[in-house]
Amino acid sequence: MEGQGPPQGIDQRRRRVDEANNPTRGMIHMISGGATDGDFGRARKACGRRMENFEISKPQDPIISFGPEDLRGVAAPHNDDLVVTVTIENYDVSRIFVDSVSSVNVLFKGTLDQMKIEGFELEPISTPLYGFTGHAIQPLGQIFLPVSMGNDPRRVIKMVNFTMADAPSSYNGILGRPTMKDFRDVASTYHQKLKFPVGREVGMLRGDQRVARQCYEGVVHEEGKKTRVEVSMIRGGEKLKIAADLETEVKEKLVIFLKANLDVFAWSVQELRGIKPAVMEHKLNLLSGVRPVKQKKRHFRPDKDKVIKEEIGEFLGVGHIREVKFPTWLSNVVLVPKSLGRWRMCVDFRDLNKACPKDCYPVP
């Protein structure tokens, strides 16, 4: 319509851009942790005193810059993290996340186990690590390992202090501020490159966007599982899942309530009660002129046959299904892999679905 102004969202964005020119309203700090400046208060205070007397030096380093030529081979547009491969203790370790806001360098226990380094000892650490969710993780210790970046002749090797964490992660390790300071790295996620001085020249590491996206999806999946469920034992060996991010008081009340109402839940298929047809009955409407389809019998491996027989026997035992001697329609079962190596038994109803009219207004 003529005479109308821009949408409200555009007005809000313009107003917020104008407000960005106003004086700042405060400082928002990031909480991380680790033993970057020392594992005890005395060491951290000493580091603070050194920073007070710190003088800016002027090293004769080459100029590090990024230009259009650095975008060659980069899939754009993108919003990918910078994930590189570095050499640690003569192992080429991929899936290393370059994180300029991390106060420590992190190496995960699974990575160190695969490296099979002999004769090393972890130095104990008492300072916990804090993630974005605020949960504390107690490190296993810290270890100094040689890290090599780049290729000859533009290659740099330095000893890096890694904090060892025993936690599931899609990454093999994290390079934080300490390493970026020691190597004098300059990172550009946009250009998917990490550059660093090598004498009067510039060395470089390229990011792997495909691996970065795989890692990101893995992290989202793991964090989703952490915040989504938490297992509580409330009846013998049975388990019930509740939200893991509930407040302690709310969680305790919820568990008490669930324990008081255990009879509401069906803990096995034997406890599922049937519904009489007089109460509810489901019927299929078939298109006129459709010929019934009898699928040929499919053959499965012995291990899958065993799963199918167990599932069918369980349903027959509780009366959920019954045997039919002369079926008009015949569909095979299908085993779909579940997590933890288990199987879900389904039925291939594709032929039957094709013979049924589509409901334009299905029930949600």
mmCIF file of N, CA, C and O in Angstrom, residues 87-179:
data_model
loop_
_atom_site.group_PDB
_atom_site.id
_atom_site.type_symbol
_atom_site.label_atom_id
_atom_site.label_comp_id
_atom_site.label_asym_id
_atom_site.label_seq_id
_atom_site.Cartn_x
_atom_site.Cartn_y
_atom_site.Cartn_z
ATOM 1 N N THR A 87 50.894 -30.475 13.744
ATOM 2 C CA THR A 87 51.715 -31.611 14.141
ATOM 3 C C THR A 87 52.031 -31.501 15.630
ATOM 4 O O THR A 87 52.640 -30.522 16.070
ATOM 5 N N ILE A 88 51.597 -32.493 16.398
ATOM 6 C CA ILE A 88 51.828 -32.528 17.846
ATOM 7 C C ILE A 88 52.614 -33.802 18.157
ATOM 8 O O ILE A 88 52.135 -34.913 17.872
ATOM 9 N N GLU A 89 53.802 -33.646 18.724
ATOM 10 C CA GLU A 89 54.636 -34.807 19.077
ATOM 11 C C GLU A 89 54.802 -35.740 17.864
ATOM 12 O O GLU A 89 54.673 -36.962 17.954
ATOM 13 N N ASN A 90 55.046 -35.110 16.681
ATOM 14 C CA ASN A 90 55.255 -35.843 15.427
ATOM 15 C C ASN A 90 54.024 -36.607 14.951
ATOM 16 O O ASN A 90 54.135 -37.520 14.130
ATOM 17 N N TYR A 91 52.860 -36.268 15.446
ATOM 18 C CA TYR A 91 51.599 -36.794 14.942
ATOM 19 C C TYR A 91 50.851 -35.665 14.237
ATOM 20 O O TYR A 91 50.715 -34.563 14.794
ATOM 21 N N ASP A 92 50.373 -35.933 13.026
ATOM 22 C CA ASP A 92 49.519 -34.965 12.350
ATOM 23 C C ASP A 92 48.109 -35.089 12.930
ATOM 24 O O ASP A 92 47.410 -36.080 12.672
ATOM 25 N N VAL A 93 47.723 -34.121 13.719
ATOM 26 C CA VAL A 93 46.446 -34.169 14.444
ATOM 27 C C VAL A 93 45.458 -33.233 13.752
ATOM 28 O O VAL A 93 45.665 -32.017 13.710
ATOM 29 N N SER A 94 44.410 -33.790 13.200
ATOM 30 C CA SER A 94 43.373 -32.991 12.560
ATOM 31 C C SER A 94 42.333 -32.567 13.591
ATOM 32 O O SER A 94 42.439 -32.886 14.774
ATOM 33 N N ARG A 95 41.322 -31.858 13.131
ATOM 34 C CA ARG A 95 40.210 -31.399 13.986
ATOM 35 C C ARG A 95 40.702 -30.575 15.182
ATOM 36 O O ARG A 95 40.274 -30.771 16.309
ATOM 37 N N ILE A 96 41.625 -29.651 14.915
ATOM 38 C CA ILE A 96 42.089 -28.738 15.953
ATOM 39 C C ILE A 96 41.344 -27.414 15.775
ATOM 40 O O ILE A 96 41.478 -26.756 14.742
ATOM 41 N N PHE A 97 40.577 -27.033 16.782
ATOM 42 C CA PHE A 97 39.737 -25.837 16.734
ATOM 43 C C PHE A 97 40.560 -24.632 17.189
ATOM 44 O O PHE A 97 41.108 -24.633 18.296
ATOM 45 N N VAL A 98 40.666 -23.619 16.339
ATOM 46 C CA VAL A 98 41.369 -22.382 16.688
ATOM 47 C C VAL A 98 40.362 -21.443 17.350
ATOM 48 O O VAL A 98 39.446 -20.939 16.710
ATOM 49 N N ASP A 99 40.541 -21.241 18.663
ATOM 50 C CA ASP A 99 39.582 -20.479 19.456
ATOM 51 C C ASP A 99 40.314 -19.334 20.158
ATOM 52 O O ASP A 99 40.985 -19.533 21.164
ATOM 53 N N SER A 100 40.179 -18.140 19.617
ATOM 54 C CA SER A 100 40.912 -16.987 20.159
ATOM 55 C C SER A 100 40.369 -16.509 21.492
ATOM 56 O O SER A 100 40.986 -15.654 22.135
ATOM 57 N N VAL A 101 39.202 -17.021 21.935
ATOM 58 C CA VAL A 101 38.642 -16.599 23.219
ATOM 59 C C VAL A 101 38.896 -17.618 24.321
ATOM 60 O O VAL A 101 38.534 -17.391 25.473
ATOM 61 N N SER A 102 39.506 -18.741 23.996
ATOM 62 C CA SER A 102 39.805 -19.753 25.009
ATOM 63 C C SER A 102 41.053 -19.348 25.787
ATOM 64 O O SER A 102 42.085 -19.007 25.199
ATOM 65 N N SER A 103 40.974 -19.406 27.099
ATOM 66 C CA SER A 103 42.104 -18.994 27.934
ATOM 67 C C SER A 103 43.171 -20.063 28.048
ATOM 68 O O SER A 103 44.254 -19.804 28.566
ATOM 69 N N VAL A 104 42.897 -21.275 27.580
ATOM 70 C CA VAL A 104 43.867 -22.364 27.658
ATOM 71 C C VAL A 104 43.854 -23.149 26.355
ATOM 72 O O VAL A 104 42.913 -23.068 25.563
ATOM 73 N N ASN A 105 44.933 -23.914 26.160
ATOM 74 C CA ASN A 105 44.965 -24.897 25.082
ATOM 75 C C ASN A 105 44.467 -26.220 25.641
ATOM 76 O O ASN A 105 44.880 -26.629 26.730
ATOM 77 N N VAL A 106 43.591 -26.877 24.925
ATOM 78 C CA VAL A 106 42.966 -28.091 25.428
ATOM 79 C C VAL A 106 43.306 -29.252 24.515
ATOM 80 O O VAL A 106 43.247 -29.138 23.285
ATOM 81 N N LEU A 107 43.694 -30.368 25.110
ATOM 82 C CA LEU A 107 43.878 -31.623 24.393
ATOM 83 C C LEU A 107 42.999 -32.660 25.090
ATOM 84 O O LEU A 107 43.079 -32.834 26.315
ATOM 85 N N PHE A 108 42.150 -33.325 24.329
ATOM 86 C CA PHE A 108 41.214 -34.264 24.927
ATOM 87 C C PHE A 108 41.882 -35.621 25.143
ATOM 88 O O PHE A 108 42.768 -36.032 24.390
ATOM 89 N N LYS A 109 41.445 -36.297 26.177
ATOM 90 C CA LYS A 109 42.083 -37.549 26.600
ATOM 91 C C LYS A 109 42.090 -38.580 25.475
ATOM 92 O O LYS A 109 43.069 -39.297 25.284
ATOM 93 N N GLY A 110 40.996 -38.654 24.713
ATOM 94 C CA GLY A 110 40.943 -39.616 23.630
ATOM 95 C C GLY A 110 42.019 -39.383 22.593
ATOM 96 O O GLY A 110 42.565 -40.336 22.017
ATOM 97 N N THR A 111 42.367 -38.117 22.357
ATOM 98 C CA THR A 111 43.426 -37.793 21.402
ATOM 99 C C THR A 111 44.780 -38.255 21.911
ATOM 100 O O THR A 111 45.568 -38.855 21.176
ATOM 101 N N LEU A 112 45.053 -37.976 23.181
ATOM 102 C CA LEU A 112 46.336 -38.373 23.761
ATOM 103 C C LEU A 112 46.461 -39.899 23.813
ATOM 104 O O LEU A 112 47.549 -40.447 23.593
ATOM 105 N N ASP A 113 45.357 -40.589 24.072
ATOM 106 C CA ASP A 113 45.406 -42.057 24.092
ATOM 107 C C ASP A 113 45.781 -42.616 22.728
ATOM 108 O O ASP A 113 46.533 -43.597 22.629
ATOM 109 N N GLN A 114 45.274 -42.008 21.653
ATOM 110 C CA GLN A 114 45.603 -42.478 20.311
ATOM 111 C C GLN A 114 47.066 -42.198 19.947
ATOM 112 O O GLN A 114 47.661 -42.939 19.161
ATOM 113 N N MET A 115 47.639 -41.140 20.518
ATOM 114 C CA MET A 115 49.029 -40.794 20.200
ATOM 115 C C MET A 115 50.018 -41.772 20.823
ATOM 116 O O MET A 115 51.150 -41.923 20.344
ATOM 117 N N LYS A 116 49.616 -42.434 21.918
ATOM 118 C CA LYS A 116 50.444 -43.465 22.545
ATOM 119 C C LYS A 116 51.848 -42.958 22.859
ATOM 120 O O LYS A 116 52.861 -43.542 22.462
ATOM 121 N N ILE A 117 51.899 -41.856 23.573
ATOM 122 C CA ILE A 117 53.193 -41.275 23.979
ATOM 123 C C ILE A 117 53.673 -41.988 25.234
ATOM 124 O O ILE A 117 52.932 -42.117 26.211
ATOM 125 N N GLU A 118 54.894 -42.434 25.232
ATOM 126 C CA GLU A 118 55.444 -43.178 26.366
ATOM 127 C C GLU A 118 56.240 -42.258 27.286
ATOM 128 O O GLU A 118 56.889 -41.321 26.845
ATOM 129 N N GLY A 119 56.180 -42.564 28.570
ATOM 130 C CA GLY A 119 57.014 -41.892 29.547
ATOM 131 C C GLY A 119 56.608 -40.472 29.893
ATOM 132 O O GLY A 119 57.426 -39.701 30.387
ATOM 133 N N PHE A 120 55.361 -40.078 29.671
ATOM 134 C CA PHE A 120 54.944 -38.724 30.017
ATOM 135 C C PHE A 120 54.190 -38.743 31.349
ATOM 136 O O PHE A 120 53.632 -39.773 31.751
ATOM 137 N N GLU A 121 54.196 -37.635 32.011
ATOM 138 C CA GLU A 121 53.472 -37.476 33.268
ATOM 139 C C GLU A 121 52.661 -36.195 33.209
ATOM 140 O O GLU A 121 53.162 -35.154 32.777
ATOM 141 N N LEU A 122 51.429 -36.281 33.660
ATOM 142 C CA LEU A 122 50.567 -35.107 33.713
ATOM 143 C C LEU A 122 50.830 -34.344 34.999
ATOM 144 O O LEU A 122 50.857 -34.928 36.087
ATOM 145 N N GLU A 123 51.039 -33.043 34.870
ATOM 146 C CA GLU A 123 51.172 -32.204 36.050
ATOM 147 C C GLU A 123 49.780 -31.877 36.584
ATOM 148 O O GLU A 123 48.883 -31.521 35.804
ATOM 149 N N PRO A 124 49.570 -32.019 37.878
ATOM 150 C CA PRO A 124 48.226 -31.794 38.426
ATOM 151 C C PRO A 124 47.782 -30.344 38.292
ATOM 152 O O PRO A 124 48.589 -29.410 38.318
ATOM 153 N N ILE A 125 46.461 -30.151 38.134
ATOM 154 C CA ILE A 125 45.833 -28.831 38.057
ATOM 155 C C ILE A 125 44.626 -28.824 38.976
ATOM 156 O O ILE A 125 43.848 -29.779 39.005
ATOM 157 N N SER A 126 44.488 -27.747 39.743
ATOM 158 C CA SER A 126 43.322 -27.622 40.630
ATOM 159 C C SER A 126 42.281 -26.651 40.093
ATOM 160 O O SER A 126 41.140 -26.647 40.553
ATOM 161 N N THR A 127 42.663 -25.814 39.121
ATOM 162 C CA THR A 127 41.732 -24.825 38.573
ATOM 163 C C THR A 127 40.818 -25.471 37.542
ATOM 164 O O THR A 127 41.303 -26.050 36.564
ATOM 165 N N PRO A 128 39.498 -25.419 37.714
ATOM 166 C CA PRO A 128 38.591 -26.061 36.752
ATOM 167 C C PRO A 128 38.454 -25.247 35.478
ATOM 168 O O PRO A 128 38.834 -24.075 35.407
ATOM 169 N N LEU A 129 37.913 -25.894 34.459
ATOM 170 C CA LEU A 129 37.579 -25.241 33.201
ATOM 171 C C LEU A 129 36.084 -24.962 33.166
ATOM 172 O O LEU A 129 35.288 -25.756 33.656
ATOM 173 N N TYR A 130 35.716 -23.837 32.573
ATOM 174 C CA TYR A 130 34.308 -23.476 32.453
ATOM 175 C C TYR A 130 33.966 -23.287 30.986
ATOM 176 O O TYR A 130 34.658 -22.581 30.260
ATOM 177 N N GLY A 131 32.864 -23.923 30.558
ATOM 178 C CA GLY A 131 32.396 -23.764 29.197
ATOM 179 C C GLY A 131 31.393 -22.649 29.097
ATOM 180 O O GLY A 131 31.156 -21.885 30.039
ATOM 181 N N PHE A 132 30.770 -22.540 27.919
ATOM 182 C CA PHE A 132 29.794 -21.476 27.700
ATOM 183 C C PHE A 132 28.561 -21.650 28.577
ATOM 184 O O PHE A 132 27.871 -20.687 28.895
ATOM 185 N N THR A 133 28.246 -22.904 28.972
ATOM 186 C CA THR A 133 27.071 -23.145 29.804
ATOM 187 C C THR A 133 27.342 -22.865 31.272
ATOM 188 O O THR A 133 26.413 -22.893 32.073
ATOM 189 N N GLY A 134 28.604 -22.628 31.641
ATOM 190 C CA GLY A 134 28.930 -22.333 33.026
ATOM 191 C C GLY A 134 29.259 -23.548 33.856
ATOM 192 O O GLY A 134 29.610 -23.426 35.024
ATOM 193 N N HIS A 135 29.141 -24.771 33.284
ATOM 194 C CA HIS A 135 29.445 -25.975 34.033
ATOM 195 C C HIS A 135 30.957 -26.155 34.121
ATOM 196 O O HIS A 135 31.683 -25.938 33.162
ATOM 197 N N ALA A 136 31.415 -26.588 35.307
ATOM 198 C CA ALA A 136 32.843 -26.764 35.549
ATOM 199 C C ALA A 136 33.281 -28.170 35.179
ATOM 200 O O ALA A 136 32.562 -29.139 35.411
ATOM 201 N N ILE A 137 34.467 -28.275 34.587
ATOM 202 C CA ILE A 137 35.083 -29.557 34.265
ATOM 203 C C ILE A 137 36.446 -29.582 34.944
ATOM 204 O O ILE A 137 37.251 -28.668 34.760
ATOM 205 N N GLN A 138 36.709 -30.615 35.739
ATOM 206 C CA GLN A 138 37.988 -30.724 36.419
ATOM 207 C C GLN A 138 39.000 -31.375 35.482
ATOM 208 O O GLN A 138 38.836 -32.531 35.080
ATOM 209 N N PRO A 139 40.053 -30.655 35.066
ATOM 210 C CA PRO A 139 41.041 -31.237 34.141
ATOM 211 C C PRO A 139 41.797 -32.389 34.789
ATOM 212 O O PRO A 139 41.925 -32.476 36.017
ATOM 213 N N LEU A 140 42.321 -33.277 33.938
ATOM 214 C CA LEU A 140 43.136 -34.384 34.424
ATOM 215 C C LEU A 140 44.539 -33.918 34.768
ATOM 216 O O LEU A 140 45.246 -34.585 35.532
ATOM 217 N N GLY A 141 44.954 -32.804 34.195
ATOM 218 C CA GLY A 141 46.291 -32.273 34.424
ATOM 219 C C GLY A 141 46.731 -31.467 33.217
ATOM 220 O O GLY A 141 45.927 -31.115 32.352
ATOM 221 N N GLN A 142 48.022 -31.167 33.151
ATOM 222 C CA GLN A 142 48.557 -30.432 32.023
ATOM 223 C C GLN A 142 49.834 -31.109 31.536
ATOM 224 O O GLN A 142 50.537 -31.765 32.304
ATOM 225 N N ILE A 143 50.130 -30.934 30.249
ATOM 226 C CA ILE A 143 51.274 -31.593 29.647
ATOM 227 C C ILE A 143 51.868 -30.662 28.588
ATOM 228 O O ILE A 143 51.135 -29.968 27.875
ATOM 229 N N PHE A 144 53.203 -30.610 28.505
ATOM 230 C CA PHE A 144 53.901 -29.798 27.514
ATOM 231 C C PHE A 144 54.300 -30.700 26.340
ATOM 232 O O PHE A 144 54.981 -31.720 26.533
ATOM 233 N N LEU A 145 53.874 -30.313 25.139
ATOM 234 C CA LEU A 145 54.167 -31.092 23.945
ATOM 235 C C LEU A 145 54.648 -30.169 22.830
ATOM 236 O O LEU A 145 54.190 -29.024 22.733
ATOM 237 N N PRO A 146 55.555 -30.639 21.962
ATOM 238 C CA PRO A 146 55.998 -29.812 20.835
ATOM 239 C C PRO A 146 54.919 -29.745 19.764
ATOM 240 O O PRO A 146 54.333 -30.754 19.376
ATOM 241 N N VAL A 147 54.671 -28.539 19.281
ATOM 242 C CA VAL A 147 53.670 -28.305 18.242
ATOM 243 C C VAL A 147 54.365 -27.659 17.062
ATOM 244 O O VAL A 147 55.107 -26.687 17.214
ATOM 245 N N SER A 148 54.106 -28.204 15.886
ATOM 246 C CA SER A 148 54.688 -27.682 14.655
ATOM 247 C C SER A 148 53.591 -27.159 13.753
ATOM 248 O O SER A 148 52.577 -27.827 13.541
ATOM 249 N N MET A 149 53.796 -25.951 13.229
ATOM 250 C CA MET A 149 52.854 -25.345 12.294
ATOM 251 C C MET A 149 53.568 -25.007 10.994
ATOM 252 O O MET A 149 54.701 -24.516 10.999
ATOM 253 N N GLY A 150 52.877 -25.236 9.873
ATOM 254 C CA GLY A 150 53.420 -24.879 8.577
ATOM 255 C C GLY A 150 54.306 -25.963 7.994
ATOM 256 O O GLY A 150 54.508 -27.031 8.588
ATOM 257 N N ASN A 151 54.824 -25.693 6.828
ATOM 258 C CA ASN A 151 55.718 -26.609 6.115
ATOM 259 C C ASN A 151 57.044 -25.908 5.825
ATOM 260 O O ASN A 151 57.109 -24.690 5.715
ATOM 261 N N ASP A 152 58.090 -26.722 5.746
ATOM 262 C CA ASP A 152 59.410 -26.153 5.447
ATOM 263 C C ASP A 152 59.381 -25.426 4.113
ATOM 264 O O ASP A 152 58.742 -25.880 3.161
ATOM 265 N N PRO A 153 60.046 -24.277 3.975
ATOM 266 C CA PRO A 153 60.895 -23.629 4.993
ATOM 267 C C PRO A 153 60.129 -22.700 5.931
ATOM 268 O O PRO A 153 60.724 -22.100 6.827
ATOM 269 N N ARG A 154 58.827 -22.558 5.755
ATOM 270 C CA ARG A 154 58.041 -21.668 6.614
ATOM 271 C C ARG A 154 57.345 -22.489 7.694
ATOM 272 O O ARG A 154 56.138 -22.682 7.683
ATOM 273 N N ARG A 155 58.160 -22.965 8.598
ATOM 274 C CA ARG A 155 57.674 -23.863 9.655
ATOM 275 C C ARG A 155 58.172 -23.387 10.997
ATOM 276 O O ARG A 155 59.328 -22.957 11.119
ATOM 277 N N VAL A 156 57.307 -23.471 12.004
ATOM 278 C CA VAL A 156 57.661 -23.037 13.363
ATOM 279 C C VAL A 156 57.319 -24.160 14.331
ATOM 280 O O VAL A 156 56.259 -24.781 14.227
ATOM 281 N N ILE A 157 58.225 -24.422 15.278
ATOM 282 C CA ILE A 157 58.009 -25.445 16.301
ATOM 283 C C ILE A 157 58.178 -24.793 17.670
ATOM 284 O O ILE A 157 59.186 -24.133 17.931
ATOM 285 N N LYS A 158 57.200 -24.983 18.551
ATOM 286 C CA LYS A 158 57.265 -24.450 19.905
ATOM 287 C C LYS A 158 56.645 -25.458 20.870
ATOM 288 O O LYS A 158 55.816 -26.291 20.479
ATOM 289 N N MET A 159 57.062 -25.378 22.139
ATOM 290 C CA MET A 159 56.446 -26.200 23.180
ATOM 291 C C MET A 159 55.148 -25.538 23.621
ATOM 292 O O MET A 159 55.113 -24.335 23.903
ATOM 293 N N VAL A 160 54.100 -26.311 23.694
ATOM 294 C CA VAL A 160 52.775 -25.798 24.040
ATOM 295 C C VAL A 160 52.270 -26.524 25.278
ATOM 296 O O VAL A 160 52.393 -27.752 25.381
ATOM 297 N N ASN A 161 51.719 -25.752 26.193
ATOM 298 C CA ASN A 161 51.146 -26.303 27.418
ATOM 299 C C ASN A 161 49.680 -26.623 27.166
ATOM 300 O O ASN A 161 48.857 -25.732 26.961
ATOM 301 N N PHE A 162 49.349 -27.926 27.172
ATOM 302 C CA PHE A 162 47.970 -28.362 26.957
ATOM 303 C C PHE A 162 47.330 -28.741 28.291
ATOM 304 O O PHE A 162 47.946 -29.408 29.128
ATOM 305 N N THR A 163 46.092 -28.329 28.465
ATOM 306 C CA THR A 163 45.276 -28.794 29.582
ATOM 307 C C THR A 163 44.522 -30.030 29.127
ATOM 308 O O THR A 163 43.845 -30.010 28.105
ATOM 309 N N MET A 164 44.668 -31.122 29.888
ATOM 310 C CA MET A 164 44.061 -32.385 29.500
ATOM 311 C C MET A 164 42.647 -32.472 30.055
ATOM 312 O O MET A 164 42.416 -32.319 31.265
ATOM 313 N N ALA A 165 41.662 -32.712 29.165
ATOM 314 C CA ALA A 165 40.265 -32.799 29.562
ATOM 315 C C ALA A 165 39.706 -34.144 29.148
ATOM 316 O O ALA A 165 39.921 -34.596 28.020
ATOM 317 N N ASP A 166 39.003 -34.777 30.064
ATOM 318 C CA ASP A 166 38.339 -36.052 29.779
ATOM 319 C C ASP A 166 36.864 -35.761 29.549
ATOM 320 O O ASP A 166 36.037 -35.806 30.463
ATOM 321 N N ALA A 167 36.532 -35.432 28.313
ATOM 322 C CA ALA A 167 35.160 -35.059 27.964
ATOM 323 C C ALA A 167 34.919 -35.409 26.509
ATOM 324 O O ALA A 167 35.838 -35.337 25.690
ATOM 325 N N PRO A 168 33.683 -35.799 26.163
ATOM 326 C CA PRO A 168 33.386 -36.085 24.750
ATOM 327 C C PRO A 168 33.438 -34.820 23.915
ATOM 328 O O PRO A 168 32.962 -33.766 24.327
ATOM 329 N N SER A 169 34.055 -34.906 22.743
ATOM 330 C CA SER A 169 34.168 -33.738 21.888
ATOM 331 C C SER A 169 34.352 -34.176 20.449
ATOM 332 O O SER A 169 34.963 -35.219 20.167
ATOM 333 N N SER A 170 33.822 -33.382 19.517
ATOM 334 C CA SER A 170 34.051 -33.631 18.100
ATOM 335 C C SER A 170 35.442 -33.176 17.684
ATOM 336 O O SER A 170 35.926 -33.564 16.619
ATOM 337 N N TYR A 171 36.083 -32.340 18.513
ATOM 338 C CA TYR A 171 37.423 -31.851 18.214
ATOM 339 C C TYR A 171 38.463 -32.722 18.910
ATOM 340 O O TYR A 171 38.201 -33.327 19.955
ATOM 341 N N ASN A 172 39.664 -32.766 18.341
ATOM 342 C CA ASN A 172 40.775 -33.442 18.994
ATOM 343 C C ASN A 172 41.500 -32.529 19.970
ATOM 344 O O ASN A 172 42.164 -33.008 20.889
ATOM 345 N N GLY A 173 41.387 -31.229 19.752
ATOM 346 C CA GLY A 173 42.036 -30.273 20.637
ATOM 347 C C GLY A 173 41.606 -28.857 20.301
ATOM 348 O O GLY A 173 40.936 -28.608 19.286
ATOM 349 N N ILE A 174 41.994 -27.924 21.181
ATOM 350 C CA ILE A 174 41.673 -26.511 21.009
ATOM 351 C C ILE A 174 42.943 -25.705 21.210
ATOM 352 O O ILE A 174 43.644 -25.869 22.213
ATOM 353 N N LEU A 175 43.241 -24.845 20.248
ATOM 354 C CA LEU A 175 44.341 -23.903 20.384
ATOM 355 C C LEU A 175 43.764 -22.567 20.803
ATOM 356 O O LEU A 175 42.988 -21.954 20.069
ATOM 357 N N GLY A 176 44.136 -22.110 22.008
ATOM 358 C CA GLY A 176 43.585 -20.879 22.548
ATOM 359 C C GLY A 176 44.556 -19.719 22.483
ATOM 360 O O GLY A 176 45.537 -19.727 21.724
ATOM 361 N N ARG A 177 44.282 -18.718 23.305
ATOM 362 C CA ARG A 177 45.096 -17.498 23.303
ATOM 363 C C ARG A 177 46.568 -17.748 23.598
ATOM 364 O O ARG A 177 47.434 -17.096 22.998
ATOM 365 N N PRO A 178 46.922 -18.646 24.537
ATOM 366 C CA PRO A 178 48.357 -18.838 24.820
ATOM 367 C C PRO A 178 49.161 -19.240 23.586
ATOM 368 O O PRO A 178 50.249 -18.720 23.345
ATOM 369 N N THR A 179 48.631 -20.165 22.794
ATOM 370 C CA THR A 179 49.353 -20.591 21.597
ATOM 371 C C THR A 179 49.385 -19.486 20.550
ATOM 372 O O THR A 179 50.413 -19.270 19.878
#
